[in-house]
XYZ file of C-alpha atoms in Angstrom:
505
model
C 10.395 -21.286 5.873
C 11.717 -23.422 8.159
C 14.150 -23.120 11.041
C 17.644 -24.852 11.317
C 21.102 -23.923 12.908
C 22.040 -22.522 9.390
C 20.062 -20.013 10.280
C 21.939 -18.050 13.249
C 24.915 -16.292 12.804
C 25.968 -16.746 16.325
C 26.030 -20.007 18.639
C 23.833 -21.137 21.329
C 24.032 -19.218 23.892
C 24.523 -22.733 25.891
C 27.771 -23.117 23.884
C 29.402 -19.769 25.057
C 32.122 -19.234 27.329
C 32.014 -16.687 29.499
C 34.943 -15.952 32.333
C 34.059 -20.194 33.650
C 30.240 -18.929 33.981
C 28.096 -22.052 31.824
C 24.958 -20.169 32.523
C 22.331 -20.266 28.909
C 20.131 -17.280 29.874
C 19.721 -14.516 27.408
C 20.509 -11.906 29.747
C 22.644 -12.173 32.866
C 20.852 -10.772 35.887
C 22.655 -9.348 38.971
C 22.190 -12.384 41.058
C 23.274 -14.207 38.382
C 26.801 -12.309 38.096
C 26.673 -13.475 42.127
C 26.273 -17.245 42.391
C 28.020 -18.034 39.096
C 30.135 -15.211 38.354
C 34.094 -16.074 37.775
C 34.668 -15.038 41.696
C 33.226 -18.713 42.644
C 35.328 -20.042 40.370
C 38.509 -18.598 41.468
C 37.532 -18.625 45.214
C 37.155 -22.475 44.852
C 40.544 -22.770 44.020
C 41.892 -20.661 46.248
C 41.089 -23.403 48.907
C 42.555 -26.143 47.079
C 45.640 -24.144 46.650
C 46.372 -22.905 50.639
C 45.831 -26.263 52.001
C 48.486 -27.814 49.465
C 51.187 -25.161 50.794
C 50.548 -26.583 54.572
C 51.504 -30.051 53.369
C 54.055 -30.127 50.781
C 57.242 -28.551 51.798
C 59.715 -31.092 52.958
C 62.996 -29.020 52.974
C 63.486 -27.318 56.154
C 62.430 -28.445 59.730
C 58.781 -28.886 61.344
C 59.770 -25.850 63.943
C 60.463 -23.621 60.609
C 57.597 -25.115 58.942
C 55.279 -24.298 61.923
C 56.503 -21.009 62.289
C 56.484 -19.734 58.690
C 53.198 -21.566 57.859
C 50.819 -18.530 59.090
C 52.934 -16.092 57.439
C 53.258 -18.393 53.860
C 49.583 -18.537 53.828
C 48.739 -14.727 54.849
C 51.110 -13.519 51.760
C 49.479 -16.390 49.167
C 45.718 -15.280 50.373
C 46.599 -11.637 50.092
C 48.061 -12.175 46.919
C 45.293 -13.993 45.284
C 42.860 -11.571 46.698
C 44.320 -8.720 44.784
C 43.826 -11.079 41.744
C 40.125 -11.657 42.490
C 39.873 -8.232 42.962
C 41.812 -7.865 39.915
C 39.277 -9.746 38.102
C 36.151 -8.380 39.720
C 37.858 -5.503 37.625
C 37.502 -7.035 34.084
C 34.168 -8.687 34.709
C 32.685 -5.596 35.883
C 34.083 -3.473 33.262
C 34.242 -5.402 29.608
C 31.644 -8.942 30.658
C 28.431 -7.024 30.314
C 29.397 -4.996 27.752
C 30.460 -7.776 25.728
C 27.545 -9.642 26.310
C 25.388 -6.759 25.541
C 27.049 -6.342 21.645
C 25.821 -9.753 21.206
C 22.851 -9.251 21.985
C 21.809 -6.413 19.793
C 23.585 -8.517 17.043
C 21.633 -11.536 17.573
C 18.749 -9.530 18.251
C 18.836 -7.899 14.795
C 19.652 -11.417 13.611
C 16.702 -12.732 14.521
C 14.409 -9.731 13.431
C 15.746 -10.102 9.901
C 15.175 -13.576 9.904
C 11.585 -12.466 10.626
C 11.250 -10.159 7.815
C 12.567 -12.365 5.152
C 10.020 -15.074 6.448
C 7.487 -12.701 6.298
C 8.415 -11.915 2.610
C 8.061 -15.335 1.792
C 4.430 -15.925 3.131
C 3.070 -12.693 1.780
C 4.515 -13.599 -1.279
C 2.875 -17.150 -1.299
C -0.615 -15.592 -0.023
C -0.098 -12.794 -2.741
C 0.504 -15.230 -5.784
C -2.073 -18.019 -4.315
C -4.946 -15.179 -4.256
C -3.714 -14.417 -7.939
C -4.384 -17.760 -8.896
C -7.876 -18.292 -7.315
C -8.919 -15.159 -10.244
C -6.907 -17.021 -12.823
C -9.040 -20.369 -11.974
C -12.331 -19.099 -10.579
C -13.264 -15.923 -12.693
C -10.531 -15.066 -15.626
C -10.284 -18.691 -17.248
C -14.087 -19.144 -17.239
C -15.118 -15.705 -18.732
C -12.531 -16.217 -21.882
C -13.657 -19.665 -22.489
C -17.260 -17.802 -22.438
C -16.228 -15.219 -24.230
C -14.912 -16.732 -27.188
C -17.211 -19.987 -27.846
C -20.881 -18.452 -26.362
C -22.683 -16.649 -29.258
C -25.045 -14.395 -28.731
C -28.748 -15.128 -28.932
C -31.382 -12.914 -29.152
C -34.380 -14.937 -28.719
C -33.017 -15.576 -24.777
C -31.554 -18.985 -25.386
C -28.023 -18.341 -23.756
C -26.224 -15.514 -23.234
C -22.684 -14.239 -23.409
C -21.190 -13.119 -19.753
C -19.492 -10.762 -21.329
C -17.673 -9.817 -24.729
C -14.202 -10.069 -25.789
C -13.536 -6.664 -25.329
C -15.518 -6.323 -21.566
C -13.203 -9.592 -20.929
C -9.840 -7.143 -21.647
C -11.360 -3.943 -20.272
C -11.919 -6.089 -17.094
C -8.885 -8.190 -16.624
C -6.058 -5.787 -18.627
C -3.161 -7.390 -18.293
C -3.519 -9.721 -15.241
C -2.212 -12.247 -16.592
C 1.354 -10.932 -17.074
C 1.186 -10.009 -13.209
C 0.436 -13.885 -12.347
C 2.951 -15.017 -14.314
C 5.360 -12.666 -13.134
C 4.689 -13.753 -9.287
C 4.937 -17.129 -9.994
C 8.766 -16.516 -11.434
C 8.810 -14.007 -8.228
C 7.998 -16.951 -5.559
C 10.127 -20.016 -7.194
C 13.330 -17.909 -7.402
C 12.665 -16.792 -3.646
C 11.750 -20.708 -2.673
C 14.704 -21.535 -4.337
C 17.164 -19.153 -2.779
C 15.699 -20.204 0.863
C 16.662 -23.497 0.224
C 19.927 -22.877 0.636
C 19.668 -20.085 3.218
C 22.755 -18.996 5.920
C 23.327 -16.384 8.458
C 25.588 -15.502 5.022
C 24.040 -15.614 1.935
C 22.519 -12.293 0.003
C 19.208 -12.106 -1.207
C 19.784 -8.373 -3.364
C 20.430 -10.740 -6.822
C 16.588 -12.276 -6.471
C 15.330 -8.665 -5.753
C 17.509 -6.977 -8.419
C 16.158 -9.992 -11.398
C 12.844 -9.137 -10.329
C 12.792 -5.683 -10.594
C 12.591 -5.049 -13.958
C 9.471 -6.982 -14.170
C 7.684 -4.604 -12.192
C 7.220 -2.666 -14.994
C 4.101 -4.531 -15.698
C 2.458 -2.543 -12.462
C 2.232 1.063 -14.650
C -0.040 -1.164 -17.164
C -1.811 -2.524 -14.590
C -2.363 1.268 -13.039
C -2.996 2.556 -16.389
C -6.246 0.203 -16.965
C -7.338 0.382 -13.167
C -9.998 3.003 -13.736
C -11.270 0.893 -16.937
C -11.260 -2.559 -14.813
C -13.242 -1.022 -11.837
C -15.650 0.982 -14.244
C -16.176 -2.281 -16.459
C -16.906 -4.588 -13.120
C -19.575 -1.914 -11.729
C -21.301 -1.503 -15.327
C -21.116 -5.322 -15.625
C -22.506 -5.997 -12.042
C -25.830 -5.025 -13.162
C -26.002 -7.371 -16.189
C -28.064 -10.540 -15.512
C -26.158 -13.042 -17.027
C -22.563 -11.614 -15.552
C -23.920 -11.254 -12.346
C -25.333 -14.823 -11.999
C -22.119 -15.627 -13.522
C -20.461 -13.718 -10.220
C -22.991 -14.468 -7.340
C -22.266 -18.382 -8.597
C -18.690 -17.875 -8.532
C -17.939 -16.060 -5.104
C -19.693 -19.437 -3.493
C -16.608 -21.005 -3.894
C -14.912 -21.731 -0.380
C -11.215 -21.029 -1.144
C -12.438 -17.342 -1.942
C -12.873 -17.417 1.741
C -15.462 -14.336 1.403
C -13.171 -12.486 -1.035
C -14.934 -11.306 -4.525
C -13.583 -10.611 -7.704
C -13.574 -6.777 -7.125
C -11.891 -6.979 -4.050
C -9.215 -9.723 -5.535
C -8.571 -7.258 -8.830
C -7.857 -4.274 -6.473
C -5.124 -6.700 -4.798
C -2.303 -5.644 -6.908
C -2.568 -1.570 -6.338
C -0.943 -2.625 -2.744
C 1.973 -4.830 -3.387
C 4.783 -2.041 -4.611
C 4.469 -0.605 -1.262
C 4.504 -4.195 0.737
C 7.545 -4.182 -1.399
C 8.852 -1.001 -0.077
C 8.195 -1.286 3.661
C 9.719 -5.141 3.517
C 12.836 -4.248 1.395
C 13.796 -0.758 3.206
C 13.366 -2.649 6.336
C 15.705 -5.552 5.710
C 18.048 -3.443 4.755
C 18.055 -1.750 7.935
C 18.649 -4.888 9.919
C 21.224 -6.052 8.059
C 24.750 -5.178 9.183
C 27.314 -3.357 7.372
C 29.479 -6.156 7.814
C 27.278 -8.212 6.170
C 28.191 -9.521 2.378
C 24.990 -8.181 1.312
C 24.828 -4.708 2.862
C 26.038 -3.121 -0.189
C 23.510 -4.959 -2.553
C 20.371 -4.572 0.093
C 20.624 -0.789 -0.022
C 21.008 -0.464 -4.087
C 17.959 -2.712 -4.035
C 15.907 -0.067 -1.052
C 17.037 2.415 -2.761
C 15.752 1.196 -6.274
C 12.168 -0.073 -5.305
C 11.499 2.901 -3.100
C 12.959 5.353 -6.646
C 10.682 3.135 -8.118
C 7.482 3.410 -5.974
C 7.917 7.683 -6.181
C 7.605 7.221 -9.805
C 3.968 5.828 -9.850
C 3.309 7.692 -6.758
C 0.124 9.811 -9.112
C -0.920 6.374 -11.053
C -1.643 4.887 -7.184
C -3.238 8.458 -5.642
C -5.388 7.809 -8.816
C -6.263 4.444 -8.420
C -7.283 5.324 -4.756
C -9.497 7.950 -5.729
C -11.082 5.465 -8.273
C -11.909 3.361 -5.474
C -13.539 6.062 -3.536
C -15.609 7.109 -6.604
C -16.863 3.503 -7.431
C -17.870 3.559 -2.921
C -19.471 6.862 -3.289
C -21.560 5.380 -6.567
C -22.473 2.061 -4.641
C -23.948 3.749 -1.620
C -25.945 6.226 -4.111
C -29.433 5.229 -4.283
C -31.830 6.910 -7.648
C -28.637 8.413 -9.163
C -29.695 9.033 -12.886
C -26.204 8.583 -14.013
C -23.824 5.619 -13.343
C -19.639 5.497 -13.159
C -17.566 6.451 -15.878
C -13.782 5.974 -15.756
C -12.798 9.750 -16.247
C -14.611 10.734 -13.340
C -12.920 11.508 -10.052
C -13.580 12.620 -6.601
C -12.197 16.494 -5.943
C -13.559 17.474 -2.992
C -16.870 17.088 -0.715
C -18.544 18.837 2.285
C -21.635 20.259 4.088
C -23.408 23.394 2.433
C -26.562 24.569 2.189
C -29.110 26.034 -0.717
C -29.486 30.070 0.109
C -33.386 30.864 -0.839
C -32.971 34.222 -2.131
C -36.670 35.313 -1.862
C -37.140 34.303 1.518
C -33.187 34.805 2.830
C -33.595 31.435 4.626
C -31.334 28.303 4.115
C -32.428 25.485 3.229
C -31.353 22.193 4.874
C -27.924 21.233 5.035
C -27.066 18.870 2.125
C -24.054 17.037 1.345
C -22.062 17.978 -1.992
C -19.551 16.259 -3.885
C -17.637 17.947 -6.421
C -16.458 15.274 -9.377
C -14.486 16.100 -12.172
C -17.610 16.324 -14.345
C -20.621 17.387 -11.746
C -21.611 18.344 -8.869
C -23.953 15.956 -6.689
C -26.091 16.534 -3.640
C -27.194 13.995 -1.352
C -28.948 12.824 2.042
C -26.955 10.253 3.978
C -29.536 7.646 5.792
C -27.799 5.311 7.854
C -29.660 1.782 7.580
C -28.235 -0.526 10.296
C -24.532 -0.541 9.376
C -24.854 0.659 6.300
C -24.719 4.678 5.134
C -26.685 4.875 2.106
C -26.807 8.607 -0.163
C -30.045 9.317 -0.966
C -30.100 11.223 -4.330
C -31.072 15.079 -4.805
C -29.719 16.491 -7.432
C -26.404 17.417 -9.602
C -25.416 19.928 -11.731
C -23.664 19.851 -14.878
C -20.691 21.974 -14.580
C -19.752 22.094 -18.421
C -20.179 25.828 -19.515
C -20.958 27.134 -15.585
C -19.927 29.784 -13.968
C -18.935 30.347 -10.317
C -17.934 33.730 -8.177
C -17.955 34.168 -4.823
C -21.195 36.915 -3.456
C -20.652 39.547 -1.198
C -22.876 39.372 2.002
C -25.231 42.170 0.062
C -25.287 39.937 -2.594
C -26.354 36.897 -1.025
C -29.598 38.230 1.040
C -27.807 38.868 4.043
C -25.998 35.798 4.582
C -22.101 36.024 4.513
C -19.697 32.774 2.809
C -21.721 32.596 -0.364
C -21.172 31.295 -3.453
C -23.131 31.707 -6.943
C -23.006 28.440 -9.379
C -24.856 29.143 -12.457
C -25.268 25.809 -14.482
C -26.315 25.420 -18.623
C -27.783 22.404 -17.351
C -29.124 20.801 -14.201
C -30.092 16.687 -13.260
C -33.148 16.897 -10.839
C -34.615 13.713 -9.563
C -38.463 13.750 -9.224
C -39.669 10.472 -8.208
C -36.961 8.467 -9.807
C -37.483 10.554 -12.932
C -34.916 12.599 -14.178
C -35.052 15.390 -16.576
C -33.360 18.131 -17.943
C -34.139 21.839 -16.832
C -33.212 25.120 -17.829
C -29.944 27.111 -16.757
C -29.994 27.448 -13.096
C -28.733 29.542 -10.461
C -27.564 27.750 -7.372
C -26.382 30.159 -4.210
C -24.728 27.757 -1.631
C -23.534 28.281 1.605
C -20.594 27.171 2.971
C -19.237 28.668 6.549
C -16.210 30.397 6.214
C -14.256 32.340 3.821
C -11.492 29.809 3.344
C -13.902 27.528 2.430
C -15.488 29.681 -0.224
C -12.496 30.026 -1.533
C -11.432 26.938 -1.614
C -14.659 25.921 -3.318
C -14.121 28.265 -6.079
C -10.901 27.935 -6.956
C -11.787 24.122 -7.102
C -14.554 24.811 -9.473
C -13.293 26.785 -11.473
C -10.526 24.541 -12.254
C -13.012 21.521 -12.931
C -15.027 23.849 -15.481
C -11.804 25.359 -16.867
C -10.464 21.854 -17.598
C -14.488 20.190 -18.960
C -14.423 23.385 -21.232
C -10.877 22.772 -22.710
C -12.385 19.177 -23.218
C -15.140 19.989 -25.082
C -13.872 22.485 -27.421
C -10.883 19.892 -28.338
C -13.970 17.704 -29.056
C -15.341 19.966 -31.118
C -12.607 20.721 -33.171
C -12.025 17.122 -33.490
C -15.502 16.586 -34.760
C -14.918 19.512 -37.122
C -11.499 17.862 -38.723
C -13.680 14.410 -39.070
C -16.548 16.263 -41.065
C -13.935 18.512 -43.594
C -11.962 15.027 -44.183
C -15.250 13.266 -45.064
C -16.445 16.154 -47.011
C -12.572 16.816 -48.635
C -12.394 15.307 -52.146
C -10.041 11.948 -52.844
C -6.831 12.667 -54.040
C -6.568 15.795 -51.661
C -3.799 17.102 -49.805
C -5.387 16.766 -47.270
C -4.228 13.364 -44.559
C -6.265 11.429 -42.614
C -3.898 9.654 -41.145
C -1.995 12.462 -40.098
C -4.838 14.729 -38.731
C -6.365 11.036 -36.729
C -2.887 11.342 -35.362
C -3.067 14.899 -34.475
C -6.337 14.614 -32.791
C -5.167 11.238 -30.707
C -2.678 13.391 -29.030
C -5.110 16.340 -28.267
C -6.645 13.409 -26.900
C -3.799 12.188 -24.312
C -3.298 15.796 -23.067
C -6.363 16.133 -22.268
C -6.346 13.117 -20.291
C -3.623 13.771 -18.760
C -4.987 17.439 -17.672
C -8.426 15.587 -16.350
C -6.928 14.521 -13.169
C -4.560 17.098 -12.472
C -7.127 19.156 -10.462
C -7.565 16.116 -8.098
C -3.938 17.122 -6.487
């Protein structure tokens, strides 16, 4: 956005009068006030003035003249040094503090000429970085998806399917073309920019289109999931290493480009709150610039979950890239709930074994080794258990050999990793250590939500199994509704959904 003298509200400081002082400086120093304050100005023509009253009168005699001169000149130079003095008055009093109003008023001029320009290049960087996954990645899968068949003698491959190509990219599309409508209304209001003119209409037109971000949140889970699962497909990832060559990328790769978006409401926010801050409630567009903060940041509380959510996504798909001999890979359900330092209790021998690091998802709980290779913290795999149909309590010292802060996790099923070979064992009994009461507690309470919530799961599975099989087994021309009891059972579905996450909060 370019600058011109439409631009400031105020003139040059060059072009300001200020008690006969032409001086252009920002601020006016002390020794400024002193070599070009309005003093000089009057003191200059104080001389001019005294020696014209020893030359023009003409009406009485030399004698007189000579003898009133001294006294003519006393009373005039008295006089007019009241009146400087006078003056001194005023400058000291209103000059600075004049000059200091417009000051903070240009000043806040010019920092909400900074903002909106900083709008407009985030926006352009924003919708450009849109466009390189429209060109680079999106438009190349769906041509591949829809004309590459599938053959299974290894002649070519497809990248990926239809359906990988929507779980992947959800509705993308509607956000680029959204941002491109976003960035020529802005371009075109800036053309025609003044100190003036509002900018609360363009933000008010475009937020109704911002709708389009809950979708977007909505499939995050499935795009991130679908990426990692894809990543270790040959012909996708050949697909991807080929791609992210391309210089404009500029070292940026798909996954990093697709998890853009979850950041813009709140550049949003911060940008719009701001200007309205700076913008004076003089100003034609005070009235409109608040409605609009006001909006967005209404707006921004109401998907405040879907964005905690997609930030926990992102910290489950880190977690699963730095595991190393995991038996299991990412789902989209799963989620991080909490993590910490404990250690196995060894009944038998009332020792402790060494200090391991847990992480509690919504559907296990894993144990690892962190090994820190160069820059890079990879978890070493040792172990989960499956915390469908466990039980947890907290031990009493007694209880736990001796050792005080002890939990009991009793698992149907445990994951142990023997040489990159994973089985299933019987029920076990895990007794974990974990420093302090609050932390037991807080341990519990945590699991026993997470087991609460995977046992309300499965027995709505279960019953939803149990519908399927009496419909199949029901005979035609029953009473009995599919389509009714499909219904039913999708919104058993949703709630429980819904409930899966709620323990992350």
């Amino acid at each position: 956005m370019s600058n011109n003298n439409n631009l400031t509200a105020l003139p040059p400081r060059s072009h300001r009068k200020s008690n006969g002082s032409n001086t252009s400086a920002p601020t006016i120093s002390s020794s400024s006030i002193l070599t070009a304050s309005p003093r000089s100005s009057i003191a200059s023509s104080i001389s001019r003035y005294t020696g014209g009253l020893t030359t023009t009168s003409t009406f009485s005699s030399i004698d007189e003249h000579q003898s009133h001169t001294s006294t003519s000149n006393s009373s005039a130079i008295d006089f007019l040094s009241n009146s400087m003095e006078d003056f001194g008055v005023v400058d000291t009093l209103n000059f600075e503090d004049v000059d200091d109003g417009l000051i903070d008023h240009e000043n806040m001029h010019r920092s909400r000429e900074v903002l909106i320009d900083s709008l407009f290049k985030s926006e352009e960087a924003y919708t450009e970085s849109l466009e390189l996954v429209m060109r680079i990645f999106l438009q190349p899968l769906r041509k591949d998806a829809t004309h590459t068949s599938f053959n299974f003698l290894g002649m070519k491959k497809m990248v990926c399917t239809e359906r990988e190509f929507r779980w992947l990219f959800g509705n993308f599309e509607e956000l680029v073309h959204m941002h491109r409508l976003t960035l020529k209304s802005l371009q075109e209001r800036l053309r025609i920019w003044g100190p003036t003119q509002i900018l609360s209409d363009v933000f008010q037109a475009w937020f109704p289109n911002l709708e389009c971000y809950r979708t977007y949140l909505n499939n995050y889970a499935v795009a991130l999931t679908t990426y990692e699962r894809l990543a270790r497909y040959q012909p996708f990832k050949k697909f991807i290493d080929t791609a992210h060559k391309e210089k404009s990328l500029k070292g940026s790769s798909l996954l990093s480009l697709i998890q853009l978006p979850v950041g813009c409401i709140d550049r949003y926010v911060n940008i719009i709150t701001k200007l309205a801050e700076l913008t004076h409630s003089m100003h034609p567009d005070y009235v409109g610039l608040h409605k609009s903060k006001l909006w967005i940041q209404q707006f921004r509380k109401s998907v405040q979950e879907k964005l905690l959510d997609a930030d926990n996504v992102d910290q489950v798909l880190m977690i699963h890239q730095a595991l190393t001999g995991a038996p299991f890979s990412v789902r989209a359900e799963r989620r991080l709930v909490m993590q910490g330092q404990l250690s196995r209790v060894v009944l038998n021998t009332r020792s402790m074994g060494e200090e391991r690091h847990y992480m509690l998802f919504s559907d296990l709980l894993v144990f690892v080794k962190p090994k820190v290779e160069g820059k890079v913290t990879r978890l070493q795999y040792k172990g989960h258990l499956v915390l469908e149909r466990a039980r947890v309590r907290s031990l009493t010292k007694d209880e736990a050999g001796g050792i005080a802060h002890c939990i009991e996790i009793v698992s149907s099923f445990s994951g142990v990793d023997n040489l990159n070979t994973t089985f299933i064992a019987a029920p076990t009994v895990h007794i974990l250590y974990v420093g302090s009461d609050a932390e037991r507690d807080e341990w519990v309470a945590k699991l026993e939500k997470v087991i609460a919530n995977l046992d309300k799961i499965a027995a709505a599975k279960h019953a939803q199994a149990t519908r399927r099989m009496m419909q199949s087994r029901a005979p035609r021309g029953s009473l009995t509704s599919p389509a009714s009891s499909t219904i039913s059972s999708n919104d058993e579905s949703s709630s429980i959904t819904r409930e899966s996450t709620s323990y992350t909060s």
